[in-house]
Amino acid sequence: MSTNALDINKALQQDRFGSQMAAFAQWKTELIQTIRRYQEWLTQHDKSSPEIELRIFDALKAIDSDNLNIAFVAEFSRGKTELINAIFFANYGRRLLPSEAGRTTMCPTELFYDKTKDQSFIKLLPVETRLSDASLSELKNEESYWTELPLDIDSPDQMAAAFQEVVKTKNVPADEAEKLGLYSEELHGGDEATPAPDTIEIPMWRHALISFPHPLLKQGLVILDTPGLNALGSEPELTLNMLPSAQAVLFILSADTGVTKSDLDMWKNHIMAFRDKKQNGLVAVLNKIDILWDEMKKPEEVLTSIEEQRTTSAAMLGIDDSSVYPVSAQKALLAKTKRDDKLLEQSNILALESLLANEILPTKQQVIWNSIVVGLDQSINNTYDPIAGKLQDLTRQQEQLEALRGKNEDVVQQLLQKAKEQKVAYYESVKNFQASRRRLATQAKVMFNTLGMDAIDVIIEKTRQDMSGSWTTNGMKKGMTLFFESSREAMQIAERHADEIHKLIEGIYRRFHEEHGLKSHKAPKFNIQPHIAELDQLAIKAEEFRNSPISTMAEQSFVVKKFFISLVSHVRNTFGNANREADAWLKELINPLVIQIQEKRTSIDKYMETLNKIKESKNNLEGQLKTLNKELAQLEEQTSALESMRKTLQNCTPPPPE
Ligand SMILES: Nc1nc2c(ncn2[C@@H]2O[C@H](COP(=O)(O)OP(=O)(O)OP(=O)(O)O)[C@@H](O)[C@H]2O)c(=O)[nH]1
Ligand SMILES: [Mg+2]
C-alpha cells in the first residue's frame, strides 16, 4: 500500500465516528428526498389526503429532528467531561468543556445544536425550579424559566468563560438545601459525630442546554454530560427519562480508583436498569489507563496490568471483559490536538470510537428504518391498491368490449343486463357497508375511551389520592403497583378493541373481494406492544428506584414526589403516543377501503353508461374502447410510478457499517 493510501486510511480511521455520522446524515437526506418525490407525485395526481399528508409531515419531521443521544455517566472525577472533549471536540485544539480535579460538572449538561433557532447559546435552569411540580421536560418548553447566555463561537475566551458559568455553585443555608432536596446526612454530616454545617454548597443550576454548531451536533448528535452521584439520585427524571432514551450510555471508571463502592452502587441503581432493553448500548470505559504507563516497565507488562484491571472491573460489574474499554481520555485529547499518532494509538480511544460508529449508529438507523420507512411503505400501498383495483376492473371491461366486435345487439343487451344485476348487488353491499361503518365508529370510540388522555388522567388522579400523605417508598409501593396494573390493563383493553376493528375491516374487504372482485388489501394491525413494553420497563425502574439507597437517602418525600412526577409525565407521554398512533392507524385503515368502494361504484356506473351508448349504436364501440384504453394507459403509468417509488424507498437502506 502506498504511503498516501495509508495516510488517508489513517485519517479516515481517526475520524471514524465523524465519517459514519456524515454517512448517516447523507442517508437521511436521501430518505427525505424520496419522501418529497412521493409527496409531489401525490399532489400532481390528486391522490393526496389529509392522512397521507400528516404521515409524510410526521415522517419528515421525525427524520429531521432525529437525534443520536449518548449519555456519559459516572461518579465525579472519572473523566466524563474529558472523554467528551477527546472524542468530539478535540479538533478545537483546546479543552472546550471545563474538566478539573474534584467535582466539576454540577448539573446535567446537554450538548446539541438547536436547528430551529440556528443559534449558539447556553440555557440554564435555576436550581430553585426543583421546588416546582413541573417535570423537566415540561420546563423545557417554558422559555421564561431559563437564563440564556450568548455563546460567541469566534471567541474561545468568551466561550470558556460562558462554560464556566455552567459549573458555578453557591452557598445556601442548610435548611434551604434541604428544601431543595440537596442535603443528605451521608454527604454533609448532621449526625452526632459530625454536626450539620450552617451552609451548604449547592449547584447554581439544575440543568444546562448548550447549543453549539459542531458538525456532529448539527447532524443530530446529542451528548449528555452528567455530574456525580447525587444529582443523579435526586433528579429521577434523568434515570427515568433521559438515560433510557439515550442510544448509548457510557459508564466511566477510572484506573486510579478502581471500582469503588459508589461506582458499583451507581452501576447497579442507574445503569443496569437498562439491561433488559439496551444491552448493546451499554458500555463501560476504564479511563486514565495512562497512570499505569511506566517507562521503567516493558510495554507487555504495562499491557498486562491494564488487562488485569480490565478483567477485575468487568467481573465486579458482572459484564464481559470485551464490554470494558480501557482508554486514556486525557492522552487522546492531547494526541489529537498535537497530531501524535503514536500517543493516539496508545490512548486506545479509537476502539471506543469504532464501537460508537459501528454498533450504536447502525442500531439507531434500524430504529428510524422501522418506524418511518415501514409506515410510508404502507402508505404507498394504500395509494397503490385502489389504483390497481381500478386497473383490474377496467382491464376486464376492456376485454368484454373487445369481445363485442362483430357480435349482434343481443350480446350487448345480455352484458347490460348482467351489469345491471351487478350494480344492484353492489349497491346493496354498499348499504350494508354503511351499517358496518357505524359499528366501526362505535368500536373506535370505545377504544379511544380506554386509551384517551382522560382515561389515564383518571388513573393518575386515583394514584395521587392513594399516595397522598404517604410519600414514602413504602407508600409508593402500593400506589405504583396499582398504577402500573391499571395503565397496563387500559392498554390491553384498547388492544382488544383495535383487534376487533381490524377483524371488522378484514371481513369487509373479504366480502367485497368475494362478492364483487374488489382487490384484496393487506390491512395492518395496530401494534400496541411497544407501548406496553415501555410501561413494563418503567415499572421495573420504579421498583429498582424503590429498592435503591437513593430513595431512602436525602429527604424521602421530596425524592419520591419528584419521582412520581417524572413517572407520571412519562406514562402520560406513552399514552399520548399510543393515542396518536391509534388515530393515524384507524384512518389509514378505513380510508383506502372507502376509496376502493367508491372507485368501484364509479367504475360500475361508468360501465353501464358505456354499454348503453354502445347499445344505442354499435358505431360507438370503437370510440368507447379508445377512451377506455387511454384511461388504462394512465392507470398503468400510475401503478408503475408507485411501484418504482416503493422500490426506491426500499433501496434507500442505511449505510453499512465499515
Ligand atoms: N491521568 C489522567 N487524568 C485524567 C484522564 N481523564 C481525565 N483526567 C483528569 O481527571 C480529572 C477529572 O476529569 P473530569 O473530566 O472533570 O471528570 P468528570 O467525570 O467530568 O467529573 P465531574 O464533572 O466532577 O463529575 C481532571 O483533572 C482530568 O484532567 C485520563 O485519561 N488520565
Ligand atoms: Mg464533568
XYZ file of C-alpha atoms and ligand atoms in Angstrom:
691
model
C 0.000 0.000 0.000
C 1.329 3.452 -0.854
C 2.099 5.905 1.906
C -0.618 8.133 0.570
C -3.299 5.479 0.884
C -2.033 4.707 4.335
C -2.372 8.351 5.316
C -5.914 8.558 4.004
C -6.815 5.359 5.768
C -5.436 6.671 8.964
C -7.239 9.965 8.614
C -10.478 8.103 7.996
C -9.872 5.834 10.889
C -9.072 8.732 13.132
C -12.397 10.251 12.413
C -14.387 7.095 12.090
C -17.246 8.286 14.178
C -17.341 11.568 12.295
C -17.409 9.903 8.893
C -20.100 7.446 9.929
C -22.179 10.305 11.288
C -21.747 12.096 7.958
C -22.870 8.981 6.053
C -25.837 8.747 8.366
C -26.771 12.367 7.686
C -26.420 11.775 3.943
C -28.696 8.756 4.185
C -31.307 10.811 5.962
C -31.114 13.441 3.219
C -31.744 10.795 0.569
C -34.652 9.444 2.521
C -36.141 12.918 2.765
C -35.733 13.435 -0.996
C -37.514 10.167 -1.755
C -40.383 11.079 0.523
C -40.667 14.504 -1.082
C -40.868 12.905 -4.528
C -43.734 10.766 -3.324
C -45.439 13.833 -1.897
C -45.104 15.728 -5.192
C -46.434 12.791 -7.122
C -49.466 12.579 -4.869
C -50.272 16.242 -5.395
C -49.767 16.033 -9.153
C -52.124 13.088 -9.408
C -54.615 14.397 -6.933
C -54.137 11.325 -4.754
C -53.194 13.054 -1.542
C -55.332 13.033 1.564
C -55.030 14.685 4.964
C -53.919 11.354 6.487
C -51.135 10.808 3.978
C -50.049 14.423 4.314
C -49.937 14.009 8.067
C -47.968 10.772 7.819
C -45.482 12.430 5.450
C -45.242 15.508 7.624
C -44.591 13.342 10.697
C -42.022 11.259 8.846
C -40.118 14.290 7.564
C -40.192 15.895 10.965
C -39.077 12.692 12.651
C -36.130 12.302 10.287
C -35.173 15.918 10.563
C -35.389 16.152 14.326
C -33.994 12.693 14.913
C -31.159 12.714 17.385
C -28.491 10.288 18.445
C -28.264 10.590 22.201
C -25.152 9.460 24.007
C -25.026 9.800 27.771
C -21.883 9.871 29.910
C -22.483 8.671 33.417
C -20.087 8.113 36.306
C -19.030 9.150 39.757
C -17.349 12.536 39.886
C -13.849 12.966 38.522
C -13.738 9.767 36.497
C -13.126 11.799 33.364
C -16.554 12.002 31.679
C -16.065 15.542 30.527
C -12.501 14.883 29.424
C -13.724 11.929 27.380
C -16.348 14.100 25.686
C -13.670 16.673 24.908
C -11.420 13.953 23.495
C -13.975 12.147 21.347
C -15.986 15.029 19.999
C -14.204 18.312 20.480
C -10.510 17.574 20.018
C -10.352 19.479 16.752
C -10.930 22.734 18.588
C -7.348 22.432 19.726
C -8.216 23.102 23.318
C -10.136 21.712 26.242
C -13.575 23.011 25.482
C -15.677 21.868 28.423
C -14.410 22.507 31.927
C -12.732 19.396 33.322
C -10.778 19.613 36.529
C -9.814 17.623 39.582
C -12.633 17.321 42.126
C -16.273 17.924 41.326
C -16.578 19.937 38.157
C -19.771 19.309 36.257
C -22.537 20.489 38.534
C -25.681 19.761 36.609
C -26.712 17.542 33.710
C -25.484 19.266 30.590
C -26.914 18.582 27.165
C -24.805 19.467 24.172
C -26.733 19.703 20.934
C -27.480 22.087 18.119
C -30.744 23.980 18.026
C -31.654 23.702 14.349
C -34.881 25.630 14.682
C -33.202 28.687 16.140
C -29.959 28.119 14.258
C -28.066 29.834 17.056
C -25.397 29.118 19.637
C -26.329 29.669 23.248
C -26.271 28.320 26.753
C -29.557 27.978 28.566
C -29.572 27.384 32.287
C -32.379 26.275 34.534
C -32.062 27.705 38.072
C -31.789 25.091 40.796
C -34.766 26.645 42.613
C -37.088 25.192 39.968
C -36.653 21.925 41.830
C -39.411 23.228 44.094
C -41.862 23.336 41.213
C -44.089 20.395 40.482
C -43.481 20.606 36.751
C -41.299 17.920 35.235
C -38.065 18.785 33.491
C -39.500 18.016 30.062
C -42.383 20.377 30.791
C -39.979 23.068 31.942
C -38.003 22.663 28.735
C -40.945 24.157 26.885
C -41.182 27.122 29.243
C -38.692 29.687 27.989
C -39.338 32.032 30.910
C -37.713 29.755 33.472
C -34.372 29.670 31.683
C -31.439 32.044 31.830
C -29.889 32.414 28.415
C -26.280 33.324 27.745
C -24.904 34.032 24.303
C -22.081 31.881 23.001
C -19.624 33.555 20.681
C -18.042 30.727 18.766
C -15.448 33.058 17.271
C -14.082 33.889 20.675
C -12.636 30.949 22.605
C -12.205 33.187 25.649
C -15.840 34.199 25.707
C -16.844 30.564 25.238
C -14.591 29.311 28.002
C -15.995 31.977 30.318
C -19.559 31.036 29.378
C -18.904 27.351 30.003
C -17.531 28.238 33.414
C -20.947 29.641 34.273
C -22.452 26.178 33.921
C -20.303 24.750 36.699
C -20.999 27.552 39.194
C -22.109 26.782 42.737
C -23.355 28.847 45.661
C -23.628 28.517 49.422
C -27.071 28.382 50.935
C -28.345 27.793 54.470
C -28.688 24.101 55.280
C -32.483 24.266 55.549
C -32.753 25.761 52.106
C -30.597 22.963 50.688
C -32.841 20.524 52.468
C -35.946 22.056 50.922
C -34.382 21.649 47.530
C -33.611 18.025 48.313
C -29.893 18.727 48.075
C -28.961 17.857 51.601
C -28.037 14.407 52.766
C -26.692 13.356 56.125
C -24.411 10.879 54.461
C -22.705 13.573 52.406
C -22.952 16.640 54.594
C -22.945 15.267 58.103
C -25.597 16.096 60.641
C -25.386 13.133 62.979
C -23.804 13.096 66.401
C -20.263 12.590 65.138
C -20.334 15.340 62.545
C -22.649 18.236 63.258
C -24.564 19.686 60.341
C -22.878 22.651 58.673
C -24.626 26.036 58.599
C -24.337 26.492 54.908
C -24.111 24.037 52.078
C -22.602 24.393 48.652
C -25.163 23.636 46.001
C -25.145 23.953 42.198
C -26.500 27.220 40.797
C -28.234 25.393 38.006
C -30.416 22.378 37.685
C -29.916 21.712 34.006
C -27.857 23.171 31.172
C -28.619 23.176 27.453
C -25.747 24.094 25.179
C -26.469 24.748 21.535
C -23.189 24.650 19.675
C -22.593 24.467 15.900
C -20.252 21.488 15.904
C -20.714 19.423 12.699
C -21.656 16.297 14.636
C -24.154 18.151 16.787
C -25.572 19.742 13.653
C -26.064 16.245 12.287
C -28.174 15.348 15.272
C -25.766 14.112 17.906
C -26.830 14.957 21.452
C -24.338 14.447 24.240
C -25.421 14.293 27.820
C -22.745 15.006 30.392
C -23.774 14.300 33.952
C -22.368 15.192 37.342
C -21.560 12.671 40.041
C -23.901 10.568 42.093
C -26.081 12.981 43.992
C -27.643 14.922 41.212
C -28.450 11.654 39.514
C -30.047 10.257 42.626
C -32.211 13.201 43.400
C -33.273 14.043 39.873
C -35.254 10.945 38.967
C -36.157 12.333 35.581
C -32.617 11.652 34.495
C -32.752 7.995 35.408
C -36.262 7.593 34.235
C -36.490 9.603 31.048
C -33.147 10.796 29.822
C -30.914 7.781 30.290
C -33.448 5.278 28.927
C -33.993 7.339 25.806
C -30.265 7.523 25.060
C -28.996 5.175 22.347
C -25.818 4.627 24.296
C -24.820 5.035 27.891
C -21.122 5.192 28.605
C -20.311 4.338 32.176
C -16.874 5.556 33.145
C -14.491 4.040 35.641
C -11.072 5.269 36.476
C -7.869 3.245 36.702
C -6.668 5.321 39.649
C -9.590 4.434 41.886
C -10.663 1.050 40.514
C -14.297 0.064 41.004
C -15.309 1.702 44.281
C -18.437 1.065 46.279
C -20.104 4.186 44.975
C -19.199 3.270 41.386
C -20.847 -0.054 41.966
C -23.959 1.474 43.551
C -24.345 3.795 40.642
C -23.878 0.995 38.150
C -26.481 -1.146 39.849
C -29.044 1.528 40.521
C -28.849 3.641 37.450
C -27.160 1.748 34.702
C -28.089 -1.894 34.970
C -31.712 -0.820 34.819
C -31.151 -0.803 31.050
C -30.027 -4.378 30.834
C -33.250 -5.855 29.518
C -33.636 -3.325 26.773
C -30.365 -1.981 25.530
C -27.647 -4.417 26.386
C -25.646 -3.375 23.344
C -25.948 0.343 24.025
C -24.264 -0.128 27.361
C -20.544 0.455 27.510
C -18.124 0.600 30.407
C -14.991 2.645 29.932
C -11.906 2.191 32.064
C -10.362 5.646 31.866
C -6.990 7.051 32.904
C -5.007 3.977 31.863
C -2.084 6.357 31.361
C -1.415 6.221 35.060
C -0.449 2.596 34.540
C 2.049 3.537 31.873
C 5.512 3.173 33.237
C 8.687 3.910 31.326
C 10.535 1.524 33.618
C 8.320 -1.363 32.581
C 8.264 -3.316 29.358
C 5.255 -2.455 27.140
C 3.934 -6.034 27.571
C 3.994 -5.645 31.316
C 2.032 -2.418 31.092
C -0.470 -4.109 28.807
C -0.808 -6.990 31.238
C -1.572 -4.686 34.135
C -4.180 -2.837 32.056
C -5.719 -6.175 31.074
C -5.781 -7.282 34.692
C -7.618 -4.191 35.759
C -9.993 -4.588 32.859
C -10.812 -8.160 33.906
C -11.280 -7.220 37.546
C -13.543 -4.315 36.662
C -15.613 -6.442 34.288
C -16.021 -9.116 36.967
C -17.168 -6.559 39.518
C -19.692 -5.064 37.124
C -20.811 -8.501 36.045
C -20.185 -7.986 32.329
C -17.856 -9.410 29.674
C -14.239 -8.248 29.549
C -14.882 -7.189 25.976
C -17.528 -4.683 27.118
C -14.955 -2.750 29.116
C -12.919 -0.295 27.055
C -9.601 0.771 28.571
C -8.712 4.291 27.401
C -6.907 7.427 28.348
C -9.152 10.374 27.605
C -6.536 12.893 28.590
C -3.831 11.454 26.322
C -6.319 11.033 23.498
C -7.187 14.716 23.688
C -3.529 15.631 23.773
C -2.671 13.276 20.900
C -5.438 14.612 18.697
C -4.512 18.201 19.435
C -0.826 17.573 18.701
C -1.478 15.062 15.919
C 0.625 12.483 17.690
C -0.368 9.160 16.105
C 1.626 7.010 18.451
C 0.087 8.559 21.528
C -3.345 8.352 19.918
C -2.899 4.632 19.434
C -1.709 4.200 22.998
C -4.730 6.097 24.300
C -6.890 3.375 22.721
C -9.652 5.864 22.084
C -10.151 4.632 18.520
C -11.559 1.315 19.727
C -14.233 3.185 21.638
C -14.971 5.464 18.691
C -15.318 2.440 16.405
C -17.830 0.963 18.745
C -19.926 4.115 18.660
C -19.678 4.282 14.882
C -20.179 0.623 14.062
C -22.694 -0.504 16.606
C -24.520 2.383 18.129
C -25.202 4.270 14.905
C -26.450 1.277 12.871
C -28.836 0.333 15.677
C -30.168 3.833 15.527
C -30.614 3.644 11.757
C -32.581 0.463 12.142
C -34.941 2.223 14.516
C -35.609 5.008 12.005
C -35.983 2.433 9.287
C -38.572 0.502 11.216
C -40.573 3.439 12.403
C -40.569 5.604 9.284
C -39.901 3.557 6.184
C -42.224 0.734 7.108
C -45.045 3.212 7.749
C -44.504 5.021 4.469
C -44.388 1.773 2.605
C -47.845 1.007 3.925
C -48.957 4.445 2.904
C -47.747 3.917 -0.681
C -49.526 0.601 -0.617
C -52.726 2.348 0.427
C -52.421 4.652 -2.567
C -51.476 1.799 -4.872
C -54.233 -0.691 -4.143
C -57.264 1.371 -5.219
C -55.478 2.311 -8.464
C -54.505 -1.294 -9.109
C -58.082 -2.332 -8.310
C -59.440 0.094 -10.881
C -56.883 -1.089 -13.402
C -58.072 -4.634 -12.865
C -61.728 -3.655 -13.361
C -61.115 -1.631 -16.491
C -58.999 -4.401 -17.999
C -61.897 -6.790 -17.554
C -64.300 -4.285 -19.117
C -61.931 -3.739 -21.992
C -61.810 -7.492 -22.665
C -65.587 -7.667 -22.663
C -65.899 -4.745 -25.049
C -63.254 -6.165 -27.358
C -65.295 -9.352 -27.486
C -68.322 -7.373 -28.679
C -66.717 -6.687 -32.032
C -68.808 -8.348 -34.727
C -71.398 -9.546 -32.215
C -75.098 -8.663 -32.516
C -77.157 -6.426 -30.263
C -78.428 -9.330 -28.187
C -74.984 -9.796 -26.757
C -74.816 -6.115 -25.788
C -78.208 -6.455 -24.193
C -77.033 -9.508 -22.231
C -73.971 -7.686 -20.977
C -76.074 -4.724 -19.976
C -78.467 -6.958 -18.109
C -75.591 -8.577 -16.241
C -74.059 -5.212 -15.410
C -77.428 -4.019 -14.073
C -77.660 -7.017 -11.756
C -74.130 -6.421 -10.597
C -74.932 -2.822 -9.914
C -77.960 -3.688 -7.804
C -75.984 -6.247 -5.830
C -73.111 -3.822 -5.367
C -75.362 -1.015 -4.132
C -76.860 -3.442 -1.645
C -73.379 -4.268 -0.340
C -72.538 -0.594 -0.067
C -75.645 -0.106 2.040
C -74.512 -2.901 4.338
C -71.118 -1.295 4.473
C -72.641 1.908 5.809
C -74.091 -0.116 8.665
C -70.693 -1.709 9.373
C -69.178 1.733 9.388
C -71.410 2.753 12.212
C -70.314 -0.344 14.111
C -66.719 0.606 13.408
C -67.262 4.096 14.743
C -68.700 2.725 17.968
C -65.777 0.338 18.398
C -63.309 3.135 17.736
C -64.959 5.309 20.317
C -64.651 2.589 22.920
C -61.000 2.097 22.016
C -60.214 5.784 22.441
C -62.127 5.856 25.692
C -59.638 3.466 27.278
C -56.586 4.869 25.526
C -57.502 8.526 25.831
C -55.785 11.125 27.964
C -58.913 11.447 30.085
C -58.648 7.780 30.973
C -55.013 7.943 32.017
C -55.634 11.161 33.927
C -58.287 9.400 35.959
C -55.787 6.644 36.801
C -53.137 9.214 37.701
C -55.503 11.153 39.921
C -56.556 7.981 41.699
C -52.917 7.051 42.347
C -52.151 10.539 43.572
C -55.019 10.323 46.050
C -53.968 6.852 47.173
C -50.480 8.081 47.777
C -51.192 11.460 49.287
C -49.890 11.579 52.785
C -47.665 8.583 52.180
C -44.822 9.988 50.126
C -42.510 7.272 51.315
C -41.043 4.370 49.435
C -43.492 2.076 51.165
C -46.489 4.213 50.344
C -45.166 4.282 46.852
C -45.076 0.520 46.547
C -48.824 0.259 46.906
C -49.560 3.227 44.710
C -47.199 2.198 41.961
C -48.362 -1.396 41.743
C -51.924 -0.265 41.232
C -50.885 2.499 38.872
C -48.985 0.205 36.557
C -51.613 -2.506 36.693
C -54.356 -0.078 35.737
C -52.465 1.608 32.930
C -51.299 -1.716 31.530
C -54.840 -3.003 31.627
C -56.112 0.088 29.829
C -53.633 -0.553 27.025
C -54.608 -4.190 26.806
C -58.283 -3.362 26.588
C -57.521 -0.856 23.853
C -55.569 -3.545 22.031
C -58.554 -5.886 22.120
C -60.773 -3.177 20.664
C -58.188 -2.478 17.981
C -58.181 -6.177 17.095
C -61.968 -6.138 16.822
C -61.792 -3.152 14.492
C -59.165 -4.906 12.421
C -61.318 -8.020 12.148
C -64.291 -5.949 11.041
C -62.261 -4.261 8.311
C -60.791 -7.532 7.110
C -64.258 -9.015 6.965
C -65.489 -6.140 4.840
C -62.556 -6.472 2.435
C -63.134 -10.218 2.207
C -66.821 -9.838 1.433
C -66.240 -7.185 -1.217
C -63.464 -9.290 -2.664
C -65.506 -12.475 -2.837
C -68.720 -10.886 -4.000
C -67.510 -8.086 -6.238
C -63.876 -8.855 -7.056
C -62.563 -5.891 -5.053
C -58.789 -6.046 -4.942
C -57.705 -7.632 -1.683
C -55.657 -5.387 0.555
C -53.450 -6.233 3.462
C -54.614 -4.123 6.361
C -52.030 -3.754 9.134
C -52.920 -4.492 12.752
C -52.428 -1.894 15.447
C -49.315 -2.749 17.384
C -49.661 -1.556 20.936
C -46.967 -3.878 22.283
C -44.088 -1.352 22.156
C -46.133 0.927 24.420
C -46.947 -1.876 26.833
C -43.256 -2.811 26.835
C -42.435 0.769 27.704
C -44.803 0.669 30.663
C -43.233 -2.598 31.831
C -39.807 -1.057 31.535
C -40.927 1.868 33.652
C -42.436 -0.469 36.212
C -39.084 -2.250 36.555
C -37.343 1.080 37.015
C -39.856 2.208 39.585
C -39.223 -0.979 41.522
C -35.455 -0.567 41.285
C -35.769 3.006 42.367
C -37.805 1.948 45.368
C -35.138 -0.523 46.380
C -32.234 1.818 45.752
C -30.404 3.512 48.604
C -31.106 6.899 46.997
C -34.790 6.670 47.746
C -34.072 6.288 51.422
C -31.361 8.908 51.323
C -31.978 12.655 51.381
C -35.449 13.757 52.276
C -37.682 10.915 51.316
C -40.882 12.651 50.429
C -39.049 15.105 48.182
C -37.424 12.381 46.137
C -40.499 10.190 45.993
C -42.679 13.101 44.928
C -40.236 14.120 42.206
C -40.020 10.531 41.114
C -43.776 10.301 40.878
C -43.975 13.485 38.824
C -41.484 12.300 36.247
C -43.038 8.863 36.157
C -46.468 10.300 35.525
C -45.158 12.595 32.837
C -43.545 9.627 31.129
C -46.647 7.437 31.294
C -48.833 10.282 30.007
C -46.438 10.648 27.149
C -46.656 6.960 26.356
C -50.440 7.159 26.300
C -50.279 10.278 24.160
C -48.099 8.486 21.620
C -50.255 5.371 21.595
C -53.271 7.574 21.114
C -51.854 9.434 18.151
C -50.691 6.215 16.557
C -54.087 4.591 17.019
C -55.756 7.578 15.425
C -53.451 7.504 12.393
C -53.776 3.740 12.152
C -57.544 3.883 12.137
C -57.676 6.497 9.410
C -55.197 4.662 7.266
C -57.178 1.514 7.777
C -60.568 2.832 6.787
C -59.747 5.353 4.090
C -58.271 3.029 1.452
C -61.322 0.829 1.904
C -63.698 3.734 1.435
C -61.774 4.885 -1.624
C -61.806 1.410 -3.147
C -65.504 1.007 -2.576
C -66.253 4.387 -4.135
C -63.976 3.818 -7.091
C -65.616 0.509 -7.739
C -69.031 2.144 -7.736
C -67.883 4.807 -10.178
C -66.463 2.197 -12.477
C -69.671 0.108 -12.397
C -71.741 3.210 -13.185
C -69.452 4.238 -15.981
C -69.502 0.779 -17.496
C -73.279 0.883 -17.621
C -73.100 4.207 -19.396
C -70.618 2.827 -21.904
C -72.782 -0.206 -22.606
C -75.837 1.999 -23.027
C -74.015 4.116 -25.587
C -72.955 1.004 -27.475
C -76.486 -0.278 -27.338
C -77.681 2.948 -28.945
C -75.322 2.455 -31.826
C -72.667 -0.174 -32.467
C -70.664 2.650 -34.068
C -69.885 3.896 -30.613
C -67.899 0.786 -29.717
C -64.545 1.854 -31.144
C -64.782 5.313 -29.602
C -65.589 3.842 -26.179
C -62.725 1.377 -26.464
C -60.381 4.214 -27.296
C -61.411 6.168 -24.201
C -61.042 3.074 -22.077
C -57.590 2.302 -23.446
C -56.442 5.827 -22.738
C -57.572 5.545 -19.171
C -55.903 2.147 -18.848
C -52.619 3.576 -20.051
C -52.812 6.316 -17.437
C -53.532 3.843 -14.652
C -50.653 1.645 -15.760
C -48.350 4.604 -15.673
C -49.513 5.447 -12.170
C -49.090 1.947 -10.789
C -45.618 1.616 -12.231
C -44.615 5.043 -10.875
C -45.772 3.967 -7.416
C -44.019 0.622 -7.738
C -40.763 2.310 -8.589
C -41.179 4.772 -5.737
C -41.668 1.899 -3.386
C -38.509 0.276 -4.679
C -36.526 3.493 -4.284
C -37.685 3.782 -0.716
C -36.763 0.176 -0.011
C -33.386 0.642 -1.670
C -32.673 3.630 0.472
C -31.165 1.248 3.003
C -28.979 2.522 5.809
C -25.265 2.830 5.033
C -23.451 -0.345 6.048
C -21.053 -0.194 8.994
C -17.406 -0.108 7.985
N -4.264 10.955 34.118
C -5.465 11.151 33.593
N -6.259 12.078 34.106
C -7.469 12.268 33.534
C -7.898 11.477 32.447
N -9.148 11.876 32.119
C -9.479 12.862 32.976
N -8.474 13.096 33.825
C -8.426 14.108 34.889
O -9.365 13.780 35.881
C -9.953 14.957 36.416
C -11.452 14.857 36.329
O -11.846 14.851 34.982
P -13.265 15.354 34.533
O -13.345 15.183 33.068
O -13.551 16.668 35.098
O -14.151 14.283 35.266
P -15.740 14.197 35.345
O -16.065 12.752 35.372
O -16.338 15.005 34.303
O -16.001 14.777 36.776
P -17.257 15.650 37.330
O -17.583 16.628 36.285
O -16.745 16.268 38.545
O -18.356 14.696 37.606
C -9.397 16.111 35.619
O -8.362 16.701 36.332
C -8.858 15.462 34.367
O -7.776 16.153 33.825
C -7.005 10.499 31.928
O -7.290 9.784 30.964
N -5.811 10.394 32.541
Mg -17.501 16.658 34.305
